[in-house]
PDB file of C-alpha atoms and ligand atoms in Angstrom:
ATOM      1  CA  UNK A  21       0.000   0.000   0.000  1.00  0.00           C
ATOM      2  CA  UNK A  22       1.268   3.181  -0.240  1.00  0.00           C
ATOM      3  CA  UNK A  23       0.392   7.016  -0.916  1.00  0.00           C
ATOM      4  CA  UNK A  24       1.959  10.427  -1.124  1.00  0.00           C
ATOM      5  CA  UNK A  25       1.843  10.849   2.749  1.00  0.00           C
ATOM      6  CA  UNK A  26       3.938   7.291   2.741  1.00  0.00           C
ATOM      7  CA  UNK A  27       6.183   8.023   0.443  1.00  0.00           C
ATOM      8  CA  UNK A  28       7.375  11.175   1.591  1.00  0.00           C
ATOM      9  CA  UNK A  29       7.505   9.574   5.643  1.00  0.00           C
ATOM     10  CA  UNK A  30       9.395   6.960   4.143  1.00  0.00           C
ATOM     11  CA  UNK A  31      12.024   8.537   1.972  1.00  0.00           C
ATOM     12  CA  UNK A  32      13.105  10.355   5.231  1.00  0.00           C
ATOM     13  CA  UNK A  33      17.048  10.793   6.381  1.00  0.00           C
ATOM     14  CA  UNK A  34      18.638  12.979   8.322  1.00  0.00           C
ATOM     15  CA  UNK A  35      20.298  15.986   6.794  1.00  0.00           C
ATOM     16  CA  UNK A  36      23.918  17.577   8.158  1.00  0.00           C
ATOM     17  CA  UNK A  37      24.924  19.443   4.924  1.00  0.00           C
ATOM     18  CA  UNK A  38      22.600  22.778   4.002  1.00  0.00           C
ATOM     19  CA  UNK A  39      22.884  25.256   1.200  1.00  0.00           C
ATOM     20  CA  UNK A  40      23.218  28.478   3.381  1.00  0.00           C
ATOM     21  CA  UNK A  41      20.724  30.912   1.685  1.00  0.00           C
ATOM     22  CA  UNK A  42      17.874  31.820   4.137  1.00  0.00           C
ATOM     23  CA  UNK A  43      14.466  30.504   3.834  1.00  0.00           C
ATOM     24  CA  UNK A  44      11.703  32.690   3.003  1.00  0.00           C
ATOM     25  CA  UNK A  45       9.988  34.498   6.621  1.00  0.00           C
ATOM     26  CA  UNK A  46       7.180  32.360   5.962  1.00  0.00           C
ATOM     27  CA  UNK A  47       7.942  28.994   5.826  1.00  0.00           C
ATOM     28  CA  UNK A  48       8.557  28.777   9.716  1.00  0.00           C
ATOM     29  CA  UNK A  49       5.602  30.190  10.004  1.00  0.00           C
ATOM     30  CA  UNK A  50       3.930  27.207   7.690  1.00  0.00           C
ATOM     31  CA  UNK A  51       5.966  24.722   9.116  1.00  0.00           C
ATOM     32  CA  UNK A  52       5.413  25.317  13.237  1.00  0.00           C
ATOM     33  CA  UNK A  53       1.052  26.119  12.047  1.00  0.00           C
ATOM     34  CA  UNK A  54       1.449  22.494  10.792  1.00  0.00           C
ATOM     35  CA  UNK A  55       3.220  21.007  13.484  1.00  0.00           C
ATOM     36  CA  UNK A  56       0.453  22.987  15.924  1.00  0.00           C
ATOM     37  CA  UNK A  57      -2.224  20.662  14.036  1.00  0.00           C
ATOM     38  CA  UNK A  58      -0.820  17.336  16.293  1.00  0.00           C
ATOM     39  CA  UNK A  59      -2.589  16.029  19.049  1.00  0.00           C
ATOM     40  CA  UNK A  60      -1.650  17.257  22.836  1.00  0.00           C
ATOM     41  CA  UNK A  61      -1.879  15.757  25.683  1.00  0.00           C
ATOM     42  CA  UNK A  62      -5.495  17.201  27.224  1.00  0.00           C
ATOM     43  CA  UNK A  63      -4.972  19.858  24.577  1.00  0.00           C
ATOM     44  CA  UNK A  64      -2.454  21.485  27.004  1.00  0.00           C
ATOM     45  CA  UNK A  65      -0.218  21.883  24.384  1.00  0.00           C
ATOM     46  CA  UNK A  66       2.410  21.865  26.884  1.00  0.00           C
ATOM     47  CA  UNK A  67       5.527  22.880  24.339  1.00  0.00           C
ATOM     48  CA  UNK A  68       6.989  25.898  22.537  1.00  0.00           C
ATOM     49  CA  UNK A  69       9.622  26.514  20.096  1.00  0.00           C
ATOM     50  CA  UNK A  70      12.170  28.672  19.344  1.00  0.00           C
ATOM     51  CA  UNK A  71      13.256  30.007  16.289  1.00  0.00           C
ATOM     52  CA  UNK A  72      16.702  30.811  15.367  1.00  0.00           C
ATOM     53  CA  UNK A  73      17.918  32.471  12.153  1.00  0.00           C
ATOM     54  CA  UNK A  74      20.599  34.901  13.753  1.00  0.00           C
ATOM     55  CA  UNK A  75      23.839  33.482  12.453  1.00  0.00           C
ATOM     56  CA  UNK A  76      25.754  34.232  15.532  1.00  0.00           C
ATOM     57  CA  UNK A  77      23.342  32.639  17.739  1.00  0.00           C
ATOM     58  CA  UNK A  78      23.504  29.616  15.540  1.00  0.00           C
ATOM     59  CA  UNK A  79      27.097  29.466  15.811  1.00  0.00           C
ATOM     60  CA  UNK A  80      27.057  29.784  19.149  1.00  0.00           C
ATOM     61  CA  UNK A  81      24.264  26.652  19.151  1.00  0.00           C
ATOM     62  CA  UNK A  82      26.374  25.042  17.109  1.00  0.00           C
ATOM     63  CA  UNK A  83      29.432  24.945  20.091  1.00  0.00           C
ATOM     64  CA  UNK A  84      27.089  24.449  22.744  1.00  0.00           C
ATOM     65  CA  UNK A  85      25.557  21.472  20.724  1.00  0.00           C
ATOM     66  CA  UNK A  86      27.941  19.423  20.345  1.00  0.00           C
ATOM     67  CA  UNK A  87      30.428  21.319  18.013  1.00  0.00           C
ATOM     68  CA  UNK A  88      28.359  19.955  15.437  1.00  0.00           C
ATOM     69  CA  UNK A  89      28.677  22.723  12.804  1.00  0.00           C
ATOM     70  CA  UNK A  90      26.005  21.981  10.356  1.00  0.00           C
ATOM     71  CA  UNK A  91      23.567  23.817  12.817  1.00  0.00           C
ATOM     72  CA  UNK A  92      25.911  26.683  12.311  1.00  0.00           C
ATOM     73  CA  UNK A  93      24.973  25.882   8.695  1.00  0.00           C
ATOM     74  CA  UNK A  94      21.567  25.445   8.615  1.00  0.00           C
ATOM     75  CA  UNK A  95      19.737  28.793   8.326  1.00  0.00           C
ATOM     76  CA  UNK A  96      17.014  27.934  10.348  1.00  0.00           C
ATOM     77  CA  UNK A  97      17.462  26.299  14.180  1.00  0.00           C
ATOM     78  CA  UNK A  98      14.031  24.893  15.963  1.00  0.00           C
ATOM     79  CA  UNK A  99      14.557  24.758  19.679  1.00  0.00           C
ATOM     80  CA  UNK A 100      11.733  22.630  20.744  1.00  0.00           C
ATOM     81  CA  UNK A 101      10.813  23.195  24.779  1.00  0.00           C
ATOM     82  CA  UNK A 102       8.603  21.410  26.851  1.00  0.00           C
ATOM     83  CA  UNK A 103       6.837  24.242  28.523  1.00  0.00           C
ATOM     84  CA  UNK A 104       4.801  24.665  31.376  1.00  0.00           C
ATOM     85  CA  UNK A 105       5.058  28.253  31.893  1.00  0.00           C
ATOM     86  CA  UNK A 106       2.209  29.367  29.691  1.00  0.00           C
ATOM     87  CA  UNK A 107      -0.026  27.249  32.257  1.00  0.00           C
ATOM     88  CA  UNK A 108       1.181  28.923  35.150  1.00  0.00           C
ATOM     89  CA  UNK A 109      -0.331  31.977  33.638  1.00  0.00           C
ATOM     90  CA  UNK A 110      -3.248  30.005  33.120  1.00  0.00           C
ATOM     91  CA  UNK A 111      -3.755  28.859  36.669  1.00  0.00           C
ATOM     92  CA  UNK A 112      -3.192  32.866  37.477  1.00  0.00           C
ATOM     93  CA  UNK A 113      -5.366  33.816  35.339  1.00  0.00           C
ATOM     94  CA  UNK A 114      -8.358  31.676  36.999  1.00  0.00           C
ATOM     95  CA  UNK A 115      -6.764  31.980  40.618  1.00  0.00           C
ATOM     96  CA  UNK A 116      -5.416  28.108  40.393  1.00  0.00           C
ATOM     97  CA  UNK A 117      -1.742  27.484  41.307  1.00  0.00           C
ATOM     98  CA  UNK A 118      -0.112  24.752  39.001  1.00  0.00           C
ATOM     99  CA  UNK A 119       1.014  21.413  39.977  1.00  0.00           C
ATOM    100  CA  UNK A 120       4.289  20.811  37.995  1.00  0.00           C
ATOM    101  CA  UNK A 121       6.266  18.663  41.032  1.00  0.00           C
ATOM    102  CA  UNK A 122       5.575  15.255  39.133  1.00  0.00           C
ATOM    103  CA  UNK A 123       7.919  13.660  36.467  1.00  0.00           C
ATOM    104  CA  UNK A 124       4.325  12.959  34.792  1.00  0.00           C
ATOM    105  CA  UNK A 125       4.431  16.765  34.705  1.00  0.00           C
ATOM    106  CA  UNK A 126       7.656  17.078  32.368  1.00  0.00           C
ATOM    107  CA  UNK A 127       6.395  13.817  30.585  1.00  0.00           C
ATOM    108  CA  UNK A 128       3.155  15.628  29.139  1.00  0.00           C
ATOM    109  CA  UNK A 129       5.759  18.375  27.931  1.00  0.00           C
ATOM    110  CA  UNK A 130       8.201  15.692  26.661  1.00  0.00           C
ATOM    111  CA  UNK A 131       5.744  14.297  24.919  1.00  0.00           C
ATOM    112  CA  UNK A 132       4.021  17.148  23.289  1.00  0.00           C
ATOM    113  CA  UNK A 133       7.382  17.938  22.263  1.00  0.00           C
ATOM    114  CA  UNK A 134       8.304  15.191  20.301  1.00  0.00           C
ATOM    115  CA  UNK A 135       4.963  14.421  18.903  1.00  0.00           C
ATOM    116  CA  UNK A 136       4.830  18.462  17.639  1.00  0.00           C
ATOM    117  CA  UNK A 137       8.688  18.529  16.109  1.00  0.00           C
ATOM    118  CA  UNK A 138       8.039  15.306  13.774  1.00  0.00           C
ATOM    119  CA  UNK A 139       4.665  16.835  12.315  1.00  0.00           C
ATOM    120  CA  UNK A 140       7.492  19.644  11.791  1.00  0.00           C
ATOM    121  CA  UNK A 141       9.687  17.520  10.364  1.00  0.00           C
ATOM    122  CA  UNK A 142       7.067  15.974   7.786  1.00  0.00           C
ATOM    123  CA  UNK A 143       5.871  19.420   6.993  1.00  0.00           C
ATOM    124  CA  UNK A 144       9.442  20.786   6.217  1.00  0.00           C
ATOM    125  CA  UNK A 145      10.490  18.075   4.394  1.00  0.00           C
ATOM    126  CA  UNK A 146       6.933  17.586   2.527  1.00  0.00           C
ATOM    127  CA  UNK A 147       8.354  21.410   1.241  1.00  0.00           C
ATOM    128  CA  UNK A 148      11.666  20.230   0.043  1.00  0.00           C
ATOM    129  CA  UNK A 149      13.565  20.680   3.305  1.00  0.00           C
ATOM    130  CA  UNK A 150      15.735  18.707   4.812  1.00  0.00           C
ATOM    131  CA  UNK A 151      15.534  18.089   8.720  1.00  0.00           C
ATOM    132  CA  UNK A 152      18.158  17.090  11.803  1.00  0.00           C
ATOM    133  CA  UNK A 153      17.102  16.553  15.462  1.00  0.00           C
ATOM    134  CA  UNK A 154      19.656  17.592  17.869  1.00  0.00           C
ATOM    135  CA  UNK A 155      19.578  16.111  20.962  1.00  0.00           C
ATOM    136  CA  UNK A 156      22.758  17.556  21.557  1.00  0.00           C
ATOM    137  CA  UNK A 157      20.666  20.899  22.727  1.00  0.00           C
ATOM    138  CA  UNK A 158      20.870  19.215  26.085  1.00  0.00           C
ATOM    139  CA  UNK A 159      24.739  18.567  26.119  1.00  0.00           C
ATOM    140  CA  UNK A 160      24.804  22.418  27.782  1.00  0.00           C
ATOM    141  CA  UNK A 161      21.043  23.487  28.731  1.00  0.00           C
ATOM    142  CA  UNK A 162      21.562  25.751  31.417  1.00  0.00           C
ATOM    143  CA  UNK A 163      24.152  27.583  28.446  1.00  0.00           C
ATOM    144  CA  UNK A 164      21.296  26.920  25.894  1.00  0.00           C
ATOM    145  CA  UNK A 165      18.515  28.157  28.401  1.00  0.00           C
ATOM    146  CA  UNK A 166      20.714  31.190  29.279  1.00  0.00           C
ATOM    147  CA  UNK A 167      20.834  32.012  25.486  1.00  0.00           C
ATOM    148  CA  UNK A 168      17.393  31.421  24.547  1.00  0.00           C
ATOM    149  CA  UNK A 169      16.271  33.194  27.506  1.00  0.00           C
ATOM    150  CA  UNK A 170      13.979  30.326  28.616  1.00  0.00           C
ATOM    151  CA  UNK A 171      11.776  30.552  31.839  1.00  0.00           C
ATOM    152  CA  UNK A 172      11.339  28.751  34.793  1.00  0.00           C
ATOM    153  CA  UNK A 173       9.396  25.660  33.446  1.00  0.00           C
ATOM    154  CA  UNK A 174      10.704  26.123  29.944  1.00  0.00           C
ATOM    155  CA  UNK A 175      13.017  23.363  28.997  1.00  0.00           C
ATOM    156  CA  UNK A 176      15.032  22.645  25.701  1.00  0.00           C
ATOM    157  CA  UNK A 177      13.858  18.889  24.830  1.00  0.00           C
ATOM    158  CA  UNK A 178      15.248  18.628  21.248  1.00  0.00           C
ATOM    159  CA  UNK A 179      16.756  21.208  18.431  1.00  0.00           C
ATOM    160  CA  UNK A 180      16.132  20.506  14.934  1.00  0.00           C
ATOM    161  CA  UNK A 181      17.783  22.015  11.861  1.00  0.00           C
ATOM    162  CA  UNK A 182      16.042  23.115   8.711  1.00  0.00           C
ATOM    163  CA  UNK A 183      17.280  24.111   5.281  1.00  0.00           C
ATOM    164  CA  UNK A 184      17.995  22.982   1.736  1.00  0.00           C
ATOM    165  CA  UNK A 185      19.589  19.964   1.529  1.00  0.00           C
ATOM    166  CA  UNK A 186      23.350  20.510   0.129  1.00  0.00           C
ATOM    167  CA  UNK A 187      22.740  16.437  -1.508  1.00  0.00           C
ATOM    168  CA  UNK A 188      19.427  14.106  -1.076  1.00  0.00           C
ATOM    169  CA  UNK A 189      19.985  11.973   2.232  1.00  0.00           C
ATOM    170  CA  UNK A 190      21.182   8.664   2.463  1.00  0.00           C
ATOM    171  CA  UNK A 191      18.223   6.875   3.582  1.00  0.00           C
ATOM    172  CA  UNK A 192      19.545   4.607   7.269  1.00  0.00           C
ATOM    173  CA  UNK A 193      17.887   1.120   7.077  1.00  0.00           C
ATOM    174  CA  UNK A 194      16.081   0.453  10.297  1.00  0.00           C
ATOM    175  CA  UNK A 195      15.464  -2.496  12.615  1.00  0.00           C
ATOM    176  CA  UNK A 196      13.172  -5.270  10.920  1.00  0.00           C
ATOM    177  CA  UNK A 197       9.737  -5.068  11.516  1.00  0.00           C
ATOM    178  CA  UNK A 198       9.237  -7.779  13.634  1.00  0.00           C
ATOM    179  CA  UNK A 199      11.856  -6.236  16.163  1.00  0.00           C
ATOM    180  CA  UNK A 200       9.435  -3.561  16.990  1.00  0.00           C
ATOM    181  CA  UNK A 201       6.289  -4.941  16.139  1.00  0.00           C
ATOM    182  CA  UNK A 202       4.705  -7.270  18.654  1.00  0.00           C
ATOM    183  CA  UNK A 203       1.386  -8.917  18.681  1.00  0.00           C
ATOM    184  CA  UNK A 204      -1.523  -8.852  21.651  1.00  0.00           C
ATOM    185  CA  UNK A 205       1.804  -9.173  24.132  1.00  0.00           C
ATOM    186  CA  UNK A 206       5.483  -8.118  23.993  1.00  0.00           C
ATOM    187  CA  UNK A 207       7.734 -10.856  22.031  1.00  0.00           C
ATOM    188  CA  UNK A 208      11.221 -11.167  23.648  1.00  0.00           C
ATOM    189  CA  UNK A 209      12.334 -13.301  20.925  1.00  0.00           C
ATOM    190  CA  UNK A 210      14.555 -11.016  18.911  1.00  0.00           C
ATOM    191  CA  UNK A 211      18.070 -12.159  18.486  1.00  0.00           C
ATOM    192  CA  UNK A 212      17.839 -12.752  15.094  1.00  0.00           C
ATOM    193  CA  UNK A 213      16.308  -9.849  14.012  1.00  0.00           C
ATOM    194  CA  UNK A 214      19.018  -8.131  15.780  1.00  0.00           C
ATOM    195  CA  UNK A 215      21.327  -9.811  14.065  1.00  0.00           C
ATOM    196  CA  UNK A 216      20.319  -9.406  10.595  1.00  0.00           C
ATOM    197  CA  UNK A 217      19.994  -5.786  11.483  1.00  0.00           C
ATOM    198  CA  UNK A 218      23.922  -5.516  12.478  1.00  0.00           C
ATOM    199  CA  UNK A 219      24.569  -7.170   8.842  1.00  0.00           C
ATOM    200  CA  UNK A 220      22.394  -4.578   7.231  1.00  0.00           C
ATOM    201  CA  UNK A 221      23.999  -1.652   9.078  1.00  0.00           C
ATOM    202  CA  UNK A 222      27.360  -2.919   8.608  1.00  0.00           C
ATOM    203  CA  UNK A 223      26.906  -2.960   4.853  1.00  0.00           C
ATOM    204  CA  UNK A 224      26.276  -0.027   4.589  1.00  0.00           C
ATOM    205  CA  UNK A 225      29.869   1.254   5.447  1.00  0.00           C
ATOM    206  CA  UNK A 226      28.542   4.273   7.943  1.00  0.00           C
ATOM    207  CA  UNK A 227      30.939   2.671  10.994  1.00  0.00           C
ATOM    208  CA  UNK A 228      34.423   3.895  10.874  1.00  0.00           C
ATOM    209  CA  UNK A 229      35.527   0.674  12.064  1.00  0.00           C
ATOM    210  CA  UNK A 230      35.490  -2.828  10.734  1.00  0.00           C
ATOM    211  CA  UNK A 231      36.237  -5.266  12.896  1.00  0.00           C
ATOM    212  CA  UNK A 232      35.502  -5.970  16.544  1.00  0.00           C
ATOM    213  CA  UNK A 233      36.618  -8.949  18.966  1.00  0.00           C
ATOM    214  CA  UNK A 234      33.704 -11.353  19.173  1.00  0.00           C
ATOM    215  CA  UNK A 235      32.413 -10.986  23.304  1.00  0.00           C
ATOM    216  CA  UNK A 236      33.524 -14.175  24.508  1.00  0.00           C
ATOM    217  CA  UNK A 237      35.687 -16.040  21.945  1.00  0.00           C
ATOM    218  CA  UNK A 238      39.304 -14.988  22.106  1.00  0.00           C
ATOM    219  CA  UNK A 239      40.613 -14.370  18.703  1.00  0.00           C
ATOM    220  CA  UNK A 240      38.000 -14.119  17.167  1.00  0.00           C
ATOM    221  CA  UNK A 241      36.687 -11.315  15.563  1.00  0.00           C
ATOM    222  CA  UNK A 242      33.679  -9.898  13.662  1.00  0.00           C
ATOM    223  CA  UNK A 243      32.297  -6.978  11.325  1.00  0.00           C
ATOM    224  CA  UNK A 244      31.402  -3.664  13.847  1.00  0.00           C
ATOM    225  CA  UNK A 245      27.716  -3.121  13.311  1.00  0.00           C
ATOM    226  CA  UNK A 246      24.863  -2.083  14.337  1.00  0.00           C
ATOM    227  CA  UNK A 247      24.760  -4.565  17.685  1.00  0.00           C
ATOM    228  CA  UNK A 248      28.655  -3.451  18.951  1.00  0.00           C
ATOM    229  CA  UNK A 249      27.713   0.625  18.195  1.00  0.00           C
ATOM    230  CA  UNK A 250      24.481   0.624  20.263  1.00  0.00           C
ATOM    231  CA  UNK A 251      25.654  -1.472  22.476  1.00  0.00           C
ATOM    232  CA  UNK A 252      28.740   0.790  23.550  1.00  0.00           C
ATOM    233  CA  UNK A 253      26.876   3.695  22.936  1.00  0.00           C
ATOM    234  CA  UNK A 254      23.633   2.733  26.030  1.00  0.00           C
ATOM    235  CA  UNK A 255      26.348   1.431  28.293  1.00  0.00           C
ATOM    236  CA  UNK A 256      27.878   5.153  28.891  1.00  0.00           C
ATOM    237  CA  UNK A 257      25.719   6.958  31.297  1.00  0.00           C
ATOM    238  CA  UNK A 258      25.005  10.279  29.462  1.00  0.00           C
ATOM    239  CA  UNK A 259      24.246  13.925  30.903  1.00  0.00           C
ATOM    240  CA  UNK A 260      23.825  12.376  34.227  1.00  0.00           C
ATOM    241  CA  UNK A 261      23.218  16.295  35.235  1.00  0.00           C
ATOM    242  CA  UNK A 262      19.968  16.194  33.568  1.00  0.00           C
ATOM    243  CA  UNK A 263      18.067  15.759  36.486  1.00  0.00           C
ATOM    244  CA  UNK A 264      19.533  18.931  38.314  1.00  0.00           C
ATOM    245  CA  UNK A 265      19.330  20.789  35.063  1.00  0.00           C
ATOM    246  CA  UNK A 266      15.270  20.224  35.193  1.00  0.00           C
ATOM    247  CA  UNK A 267      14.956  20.567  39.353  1.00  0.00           C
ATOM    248  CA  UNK A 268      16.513  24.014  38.483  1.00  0.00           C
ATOM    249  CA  UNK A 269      14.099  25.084  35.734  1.00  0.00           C
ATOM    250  CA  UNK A 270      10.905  24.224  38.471  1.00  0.00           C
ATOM    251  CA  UNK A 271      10.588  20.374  37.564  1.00  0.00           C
ATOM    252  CA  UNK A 272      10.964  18.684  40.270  1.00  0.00           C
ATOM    253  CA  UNK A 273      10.437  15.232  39.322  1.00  0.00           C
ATOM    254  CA  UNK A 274       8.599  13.775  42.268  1.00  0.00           C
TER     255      UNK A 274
HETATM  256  C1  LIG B   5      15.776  12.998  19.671  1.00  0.00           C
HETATM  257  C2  LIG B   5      16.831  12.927  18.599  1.00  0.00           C
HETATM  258  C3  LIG B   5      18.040  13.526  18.790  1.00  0.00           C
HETATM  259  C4  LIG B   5      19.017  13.519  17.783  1.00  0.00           C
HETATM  260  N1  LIG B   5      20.181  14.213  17.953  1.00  0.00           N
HETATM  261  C5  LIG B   5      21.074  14.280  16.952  1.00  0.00           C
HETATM  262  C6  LIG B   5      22.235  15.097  17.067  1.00  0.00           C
HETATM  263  O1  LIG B   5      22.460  15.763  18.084  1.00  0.00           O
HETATM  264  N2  LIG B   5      23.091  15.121  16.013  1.00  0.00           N
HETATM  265  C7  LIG B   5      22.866  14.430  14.867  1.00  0.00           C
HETATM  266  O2  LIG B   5      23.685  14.510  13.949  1.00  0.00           O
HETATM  267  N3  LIG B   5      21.756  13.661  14.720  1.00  0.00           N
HETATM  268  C8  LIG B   5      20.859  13.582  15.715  1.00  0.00           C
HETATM  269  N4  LIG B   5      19.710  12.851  15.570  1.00  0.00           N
HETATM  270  C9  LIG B   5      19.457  12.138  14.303  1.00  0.00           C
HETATM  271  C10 LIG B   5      19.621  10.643  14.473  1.00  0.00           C
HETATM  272  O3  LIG B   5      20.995  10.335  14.561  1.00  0.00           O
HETATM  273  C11 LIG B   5      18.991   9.959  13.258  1.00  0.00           C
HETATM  274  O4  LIG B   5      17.613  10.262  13.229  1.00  0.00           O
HETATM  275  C12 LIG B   5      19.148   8.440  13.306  1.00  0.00           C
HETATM  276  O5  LIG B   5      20.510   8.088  13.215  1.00  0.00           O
HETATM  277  C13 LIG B   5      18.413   7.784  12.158  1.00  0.00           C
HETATM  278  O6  LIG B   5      18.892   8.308  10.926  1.00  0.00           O
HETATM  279  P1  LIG B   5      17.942   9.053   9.879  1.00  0.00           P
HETATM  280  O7  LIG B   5      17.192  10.146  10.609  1.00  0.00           O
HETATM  281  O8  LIG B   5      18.890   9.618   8.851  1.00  0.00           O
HETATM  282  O9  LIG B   5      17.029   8.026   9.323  1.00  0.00           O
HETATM  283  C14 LIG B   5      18.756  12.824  16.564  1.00  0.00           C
HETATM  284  C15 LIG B   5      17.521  12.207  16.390  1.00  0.00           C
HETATM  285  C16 LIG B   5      16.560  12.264  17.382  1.00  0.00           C
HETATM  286  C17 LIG B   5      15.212  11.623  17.132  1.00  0.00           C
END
């Protein structure tokens, strides 16, 4: 089966190479009204964005993300925050005071967030654009937050670049179906789908390296795929301040 809306969801890839021209005033415009259209949590629509064009806040993005310079790059930065200030002028406004101690709280934002940035994504890209998420945003939030000028409840969830795409994508395979797919109950039986997903990601040649040591047979070794990258990349704790970070911006994850 397929359609227009399919085909375009499905010839998705990241993009890290932009031409540097700036987009026209109103496509951000078009693209955030169509990410507005997704559903929200109670219709709390519990998220705002940020948009950057200014080339020297980009660049200075760019460091604080990673070093990653194609958001330098790109001329258009979305900094996607879950955000529960607006409804703290809500609850003033009707003479309520908010409840935002719960790490449901920060959830509902979280979510909101990430279901509102892909209907971005689709939009920009049904237009031609090309699209990166950068989780990076959080490497340095209280840097980011400082520079966006973000509120108490505001919090940077996820950037995303936007701009013409320097070359078409190379389109990443993903994990086979059945690996994410399970029916009436959750099937734990997926070694072999992993495993024919670390063949197809090593063929592709994206891994600098080639060859690891098979995990428990000495002298043996193996192609590095998919399996040995993941793997090394979940055991490393990562921004293990994040929890601080949020206490300080009023979430305080109870
Ligand atoms: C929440 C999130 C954060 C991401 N952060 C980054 C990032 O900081 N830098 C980057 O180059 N790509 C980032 N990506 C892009 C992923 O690496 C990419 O989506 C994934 O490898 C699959 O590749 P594809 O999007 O090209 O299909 C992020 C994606 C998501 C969803």
């Amino acid at each position: 089966m397929t359609n227009s809306t399919l085909d375009l969801i499905h010839a998705h890839g990241s993009v890290r190479a932009y031409k540097t021209d700036p987009l026209p005033a109103s496509m951000v415009e078009t693209i955030v009204a169509a990410a507005q259209r997704a559903s929200s949590s109670s219709n709390l629509q519990a998220y705002s964005v940020i948009a950057v064009t200014d080339a020297a806040r980009r660049a200075r993005l760019a460091e604080l993300c990673g070093k990653q310079m194609f958001i330098a790059q790109a001329p258009l930065f979305l900094a996607w925050c879950a955000d529960l200030a607006r409804l703290d002028r809500v609850c003033a406004l009707r003479g309520y005071s908010q409840s935002t101690e719960y790490v449901e709280n920060f959830l509902i934002g979280a979510i909101d967030v990430g279901i509102t940035a892909q209907n971005a994504a689709l939009a920009a890209e049904s237009l031609g654009l090309g699209i990166c998420y950068v989780g990076s945003i959080r490497n340095n939030p209280r840097e980011v937050i400082q520079l966006l000028g973000l509120p108490r409840l505001v919090f940077p969830v996820v950037g995303m670049t936007i701009g013409v795409p320097e070359k078409p994508p190379t389109l990443r395979p993903r994990l086979p179906l059945q690996a994410v797919l399970h029916r009436e109950c959750y099937n734990f039986d997926q070694d072999q789908s992993l495993r024919e997903y670390d063949r197809t990601m090593a063929a592709t040649g994206i891994y600098d390296q080639r060859q690891v040591p098979v995990p428990g047979k000495p002298g043996e070794v193996e192609e590095y795929g998919w399996l040995e990258h993941t793997a090394r990349r979940v055991s490393q704790a990562t921004r293990a301040f994040m929890r601080d970070v949020l206490n300080e911006q009023g979430f305080a994850l109870k």
